[in-house]
Coordinates of C-alpha atoms in Angstrom, one line a residue:
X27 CA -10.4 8.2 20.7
X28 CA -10.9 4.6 20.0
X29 CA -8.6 1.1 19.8
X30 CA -10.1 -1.6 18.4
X31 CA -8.8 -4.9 18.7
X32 CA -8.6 -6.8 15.4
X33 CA -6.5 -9.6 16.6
X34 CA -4.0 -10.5 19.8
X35 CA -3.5 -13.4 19.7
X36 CA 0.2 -15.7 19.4
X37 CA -1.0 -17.6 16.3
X38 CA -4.2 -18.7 14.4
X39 CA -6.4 -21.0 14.1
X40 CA -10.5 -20.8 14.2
X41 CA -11.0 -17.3 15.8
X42 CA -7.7 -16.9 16.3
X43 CA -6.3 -13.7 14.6
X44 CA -2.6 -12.2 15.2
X45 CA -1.8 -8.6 16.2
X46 CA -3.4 -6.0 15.2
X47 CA -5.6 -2.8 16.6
X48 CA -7.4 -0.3 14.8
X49 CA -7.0 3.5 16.2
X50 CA -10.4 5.5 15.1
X51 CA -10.8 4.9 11.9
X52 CA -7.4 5.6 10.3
X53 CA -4.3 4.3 11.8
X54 CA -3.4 0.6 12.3
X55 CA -0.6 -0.4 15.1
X56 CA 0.9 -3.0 14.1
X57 CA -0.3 -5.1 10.9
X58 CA -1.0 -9.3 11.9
X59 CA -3.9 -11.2 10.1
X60 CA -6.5 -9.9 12.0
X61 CA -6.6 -6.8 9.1
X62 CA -8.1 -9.5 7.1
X63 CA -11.5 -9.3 8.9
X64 CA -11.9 -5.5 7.8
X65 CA -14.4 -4.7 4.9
X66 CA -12.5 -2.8 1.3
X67 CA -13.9 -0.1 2.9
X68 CA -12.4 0.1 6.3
X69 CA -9.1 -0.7 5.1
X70 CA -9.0 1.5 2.3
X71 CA -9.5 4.7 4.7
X72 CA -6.7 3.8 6.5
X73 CA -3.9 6.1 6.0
X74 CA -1.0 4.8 9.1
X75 CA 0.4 2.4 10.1
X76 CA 2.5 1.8 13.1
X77 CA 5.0 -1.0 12.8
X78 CA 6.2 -2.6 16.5
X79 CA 8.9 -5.1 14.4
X80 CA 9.2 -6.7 11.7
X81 CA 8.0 -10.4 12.6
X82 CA 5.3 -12.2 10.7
X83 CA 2.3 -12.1 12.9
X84 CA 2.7 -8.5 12.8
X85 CA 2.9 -7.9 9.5
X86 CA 1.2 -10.6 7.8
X87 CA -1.5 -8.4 6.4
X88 CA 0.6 -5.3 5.0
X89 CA 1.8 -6.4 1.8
X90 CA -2.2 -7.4 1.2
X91 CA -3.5 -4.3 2.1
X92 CA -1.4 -2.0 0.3
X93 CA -2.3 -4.4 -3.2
X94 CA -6.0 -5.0 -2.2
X95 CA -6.7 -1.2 -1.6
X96 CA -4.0 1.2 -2.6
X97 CA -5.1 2.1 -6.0
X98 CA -8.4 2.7 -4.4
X99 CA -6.7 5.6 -3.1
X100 CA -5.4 9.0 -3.8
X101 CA -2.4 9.3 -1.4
X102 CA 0.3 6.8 0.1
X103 CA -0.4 4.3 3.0
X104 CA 2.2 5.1 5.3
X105 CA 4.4 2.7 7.0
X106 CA 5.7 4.2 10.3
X107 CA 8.8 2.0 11.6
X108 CA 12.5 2.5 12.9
X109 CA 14.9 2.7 10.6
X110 CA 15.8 -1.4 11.5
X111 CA 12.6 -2.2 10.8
X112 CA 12.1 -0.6 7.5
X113 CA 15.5 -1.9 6.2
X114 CA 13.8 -5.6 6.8
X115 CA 10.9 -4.8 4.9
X116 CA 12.5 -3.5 1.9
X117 CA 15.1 -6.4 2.2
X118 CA 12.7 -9.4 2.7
X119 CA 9.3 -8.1 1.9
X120 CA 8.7 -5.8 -0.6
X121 CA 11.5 -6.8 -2.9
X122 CA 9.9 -7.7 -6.1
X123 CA 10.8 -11.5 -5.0
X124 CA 8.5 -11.9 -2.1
X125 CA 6.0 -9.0 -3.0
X126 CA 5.6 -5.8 -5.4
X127 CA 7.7 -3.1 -3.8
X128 CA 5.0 -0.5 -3.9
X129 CA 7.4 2.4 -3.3
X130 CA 8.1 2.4 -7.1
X131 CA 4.3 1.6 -7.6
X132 CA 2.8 3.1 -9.9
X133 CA 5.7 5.2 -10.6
X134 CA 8.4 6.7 -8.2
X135 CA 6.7 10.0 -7.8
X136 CA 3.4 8.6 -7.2
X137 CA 3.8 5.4 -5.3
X138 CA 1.1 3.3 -3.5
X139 CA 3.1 3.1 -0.4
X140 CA 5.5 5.3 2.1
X141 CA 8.0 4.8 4.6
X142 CA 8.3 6.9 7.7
X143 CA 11.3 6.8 10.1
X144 CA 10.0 6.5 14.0
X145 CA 12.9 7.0 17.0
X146 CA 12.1 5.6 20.1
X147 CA 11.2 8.4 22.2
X148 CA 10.0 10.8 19.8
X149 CA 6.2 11.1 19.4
X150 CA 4.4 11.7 15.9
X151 CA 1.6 13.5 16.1
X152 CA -1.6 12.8 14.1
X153 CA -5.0 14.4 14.0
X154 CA -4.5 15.5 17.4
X155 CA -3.3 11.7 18.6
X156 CA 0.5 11.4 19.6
X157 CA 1.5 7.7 19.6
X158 CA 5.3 7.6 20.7
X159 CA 7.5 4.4 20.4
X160 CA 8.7 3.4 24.2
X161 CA 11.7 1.0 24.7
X162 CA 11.5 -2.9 24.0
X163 CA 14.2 -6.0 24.2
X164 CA 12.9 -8.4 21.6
X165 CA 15.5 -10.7 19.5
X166 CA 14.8 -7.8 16.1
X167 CA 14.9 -4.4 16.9
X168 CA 11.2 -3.2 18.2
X169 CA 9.3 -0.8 19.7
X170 CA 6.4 -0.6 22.0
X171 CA 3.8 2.3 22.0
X172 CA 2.2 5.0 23.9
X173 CA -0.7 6.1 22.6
X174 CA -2.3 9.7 23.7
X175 CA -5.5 11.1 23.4
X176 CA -4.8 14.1 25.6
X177 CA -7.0 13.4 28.3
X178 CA -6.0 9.7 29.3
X179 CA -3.0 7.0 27.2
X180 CA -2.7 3.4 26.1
X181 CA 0.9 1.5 26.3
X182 CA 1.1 -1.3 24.2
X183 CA 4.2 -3.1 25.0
X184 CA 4.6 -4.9 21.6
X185 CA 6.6 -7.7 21.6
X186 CA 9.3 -7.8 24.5
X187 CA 11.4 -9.7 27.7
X188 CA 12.9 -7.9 30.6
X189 CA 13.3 -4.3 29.8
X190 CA 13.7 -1.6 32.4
X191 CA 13.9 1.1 30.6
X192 CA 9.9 0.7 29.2
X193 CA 9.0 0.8 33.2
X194 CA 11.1 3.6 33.7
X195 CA 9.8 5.3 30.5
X196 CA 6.1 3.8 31.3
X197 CA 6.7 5.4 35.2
X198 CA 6.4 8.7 33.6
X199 CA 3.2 9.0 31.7
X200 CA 0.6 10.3 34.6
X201 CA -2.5 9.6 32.4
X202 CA -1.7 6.1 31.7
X203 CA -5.1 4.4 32.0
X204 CA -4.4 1.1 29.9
X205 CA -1.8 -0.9 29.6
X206 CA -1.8 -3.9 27.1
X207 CA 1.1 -6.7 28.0
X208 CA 2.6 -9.3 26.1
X209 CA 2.5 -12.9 27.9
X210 CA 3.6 -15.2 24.9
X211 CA 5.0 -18.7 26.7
X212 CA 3.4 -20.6 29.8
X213 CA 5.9 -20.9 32.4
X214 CA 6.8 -24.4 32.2
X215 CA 8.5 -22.8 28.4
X216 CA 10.3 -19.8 30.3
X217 CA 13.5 -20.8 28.9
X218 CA 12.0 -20.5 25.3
X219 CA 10.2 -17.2 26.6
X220 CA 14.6 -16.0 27.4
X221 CA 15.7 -17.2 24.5
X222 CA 13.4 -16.2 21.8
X223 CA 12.6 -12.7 24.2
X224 CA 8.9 -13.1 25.3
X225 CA 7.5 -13.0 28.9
X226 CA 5.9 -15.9 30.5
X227 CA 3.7 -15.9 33.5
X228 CA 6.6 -15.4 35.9
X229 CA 8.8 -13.2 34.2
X230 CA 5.7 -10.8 34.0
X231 CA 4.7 -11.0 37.7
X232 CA 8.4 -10.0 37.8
X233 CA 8.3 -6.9 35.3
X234 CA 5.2 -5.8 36.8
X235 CA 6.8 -5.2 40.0
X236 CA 8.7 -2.5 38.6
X237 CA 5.2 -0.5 38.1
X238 CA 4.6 2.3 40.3
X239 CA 1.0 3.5 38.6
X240 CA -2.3 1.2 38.8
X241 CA -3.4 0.8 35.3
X242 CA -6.2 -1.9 34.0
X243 CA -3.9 -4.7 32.4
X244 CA -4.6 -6.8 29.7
X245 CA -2.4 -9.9 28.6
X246 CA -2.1 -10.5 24.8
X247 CA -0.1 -12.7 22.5
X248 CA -1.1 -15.9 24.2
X249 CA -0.1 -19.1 22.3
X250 CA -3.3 -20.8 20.9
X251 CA -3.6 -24.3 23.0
X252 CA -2.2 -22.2 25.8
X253 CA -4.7 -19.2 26.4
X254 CA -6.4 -20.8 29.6
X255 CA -3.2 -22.4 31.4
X256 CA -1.0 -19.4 30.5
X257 CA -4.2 -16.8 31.9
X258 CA -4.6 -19.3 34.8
X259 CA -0.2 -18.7 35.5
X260 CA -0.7 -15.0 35.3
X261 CA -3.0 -14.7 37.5
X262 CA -1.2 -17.1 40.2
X263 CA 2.1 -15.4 40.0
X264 CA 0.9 -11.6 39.7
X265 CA 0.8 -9.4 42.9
X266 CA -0.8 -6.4 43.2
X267 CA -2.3 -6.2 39.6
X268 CA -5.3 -8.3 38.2
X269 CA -4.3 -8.8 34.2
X270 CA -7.4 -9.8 32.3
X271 CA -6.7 -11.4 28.7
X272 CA -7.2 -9.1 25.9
X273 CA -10.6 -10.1 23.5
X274 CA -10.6 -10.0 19.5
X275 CA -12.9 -7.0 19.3
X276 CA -12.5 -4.8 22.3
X277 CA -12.9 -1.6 22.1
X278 CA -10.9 0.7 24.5
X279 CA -12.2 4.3 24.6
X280 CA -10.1 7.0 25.9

């Protein structure tokens, strides 16, 4: 199994693409303008995608993909999300005022796009790959994700603040090899980071003490025009762990 990451970052700008990573060849977690780099190809092969929440840097790129490729295709792309998160999508994106809704696209019967109801807690099997939402505390309703290859797993905390039960829930999963962190605000913005639900470098060095298995960490999310002071807080306040910042482009086998 493969992740690859298409973007990670907290905004753009020159390099700079928002979330998104590419399981194998078929699956997308989470849909930010890093999809954009992706050939017609690539994108029209992919059949899944995994939603965290419903905020613009992770979703940027749906509504594009599902009009640039989907009559490229002979079945549904499918939009896996809670039923929060779908509710906001049909509301505010694909509402015939913002974008197409593709559900009724072509026709009812045969439409270009699919929704899929996730529950945190209950993992969706696929190809032999379970991915399973974990707990967040974000200011929508999201989800993080575990993702499974059988012999080793990826947790992808999505976009969150303090939130016990994801350690408790992360505690559990005895392959866990990598996990991937959000880090969104320097510390010197940590009330921002409480009000708006994101982790700075302190509040991370403070979550992570709640980790009882020794996975490689990456930090992702970081604002641009913060990267290096924000990487540069991490690693002064973190005990115990050594985060390294996640790279447009990395591949994580597993």
């Amino acid at each position: 199994m493969k992740l690859r990451i298409l973007g990670c970052s907290g905004g753009i700008g020159g390099n700079l693409r928002t979330t998104s990573m590419l399981l194998d060849h078929d699956v997308l977690i989470d849909a930010g303008t890093g999809v954009g780099d992706l050939s017609l190809a690539e994108m029209c092969v992919i059949d899944h995608v995994f939603v965290t929440h419903s905020h613009l840097d992770h979703i940027a790129s749906l509504p594009l993909l599902v009009d640039s490729v989907g009559f490229m295709r002979d079945q549904p792309l499918v939009i896996h999300a809670t039923d929060e998160t779908i509710a906001i999508l049909k509301q505010h994106v694909f509402n015939w005022e913002i974008w197409p809704d593709f559900t009724e696209i072509p026709t009812l019967h045969q439409p270009l796009l699919r929704f899929e109801r996730i529950v945190c807690g209950k993992t969706v099997e696929i190809g032999g790959r379970q991915i399973t939402p974990l707990p967040a505390n974000h200011v929508v309703p999201a989800v993080g994700f575990q993702i499974d290859s059988g012999k080793a797993s990826l947790v992808f905390s999505g976009d969150t603040t303090t939130c016990d039960a994801l350690w408790e829930t992360v505690n559990r999963i005895r392959n866990l090899e990598y996990l991937i962190v959000e880090t969104a605000f320097s510390n010197a913005e940590k009330e921002l980071a409480v009000v708006s639900k994101h982790l700075c470098p302190s509040l991370l060095a403070d979550e992570l003490l709640k980790l009882k298995l020794h996975p490689e960490i990456y930090v992702t999310h970081l604002k641009p025009g913060e990267i290096e002071l924000t990487m540069q807080e991490v690693s002064e306040c973190v005990r115990g762990f050594v985060p390294r910042m996640l790279q447009n482009g990395q591949v994580f086998e597993f």
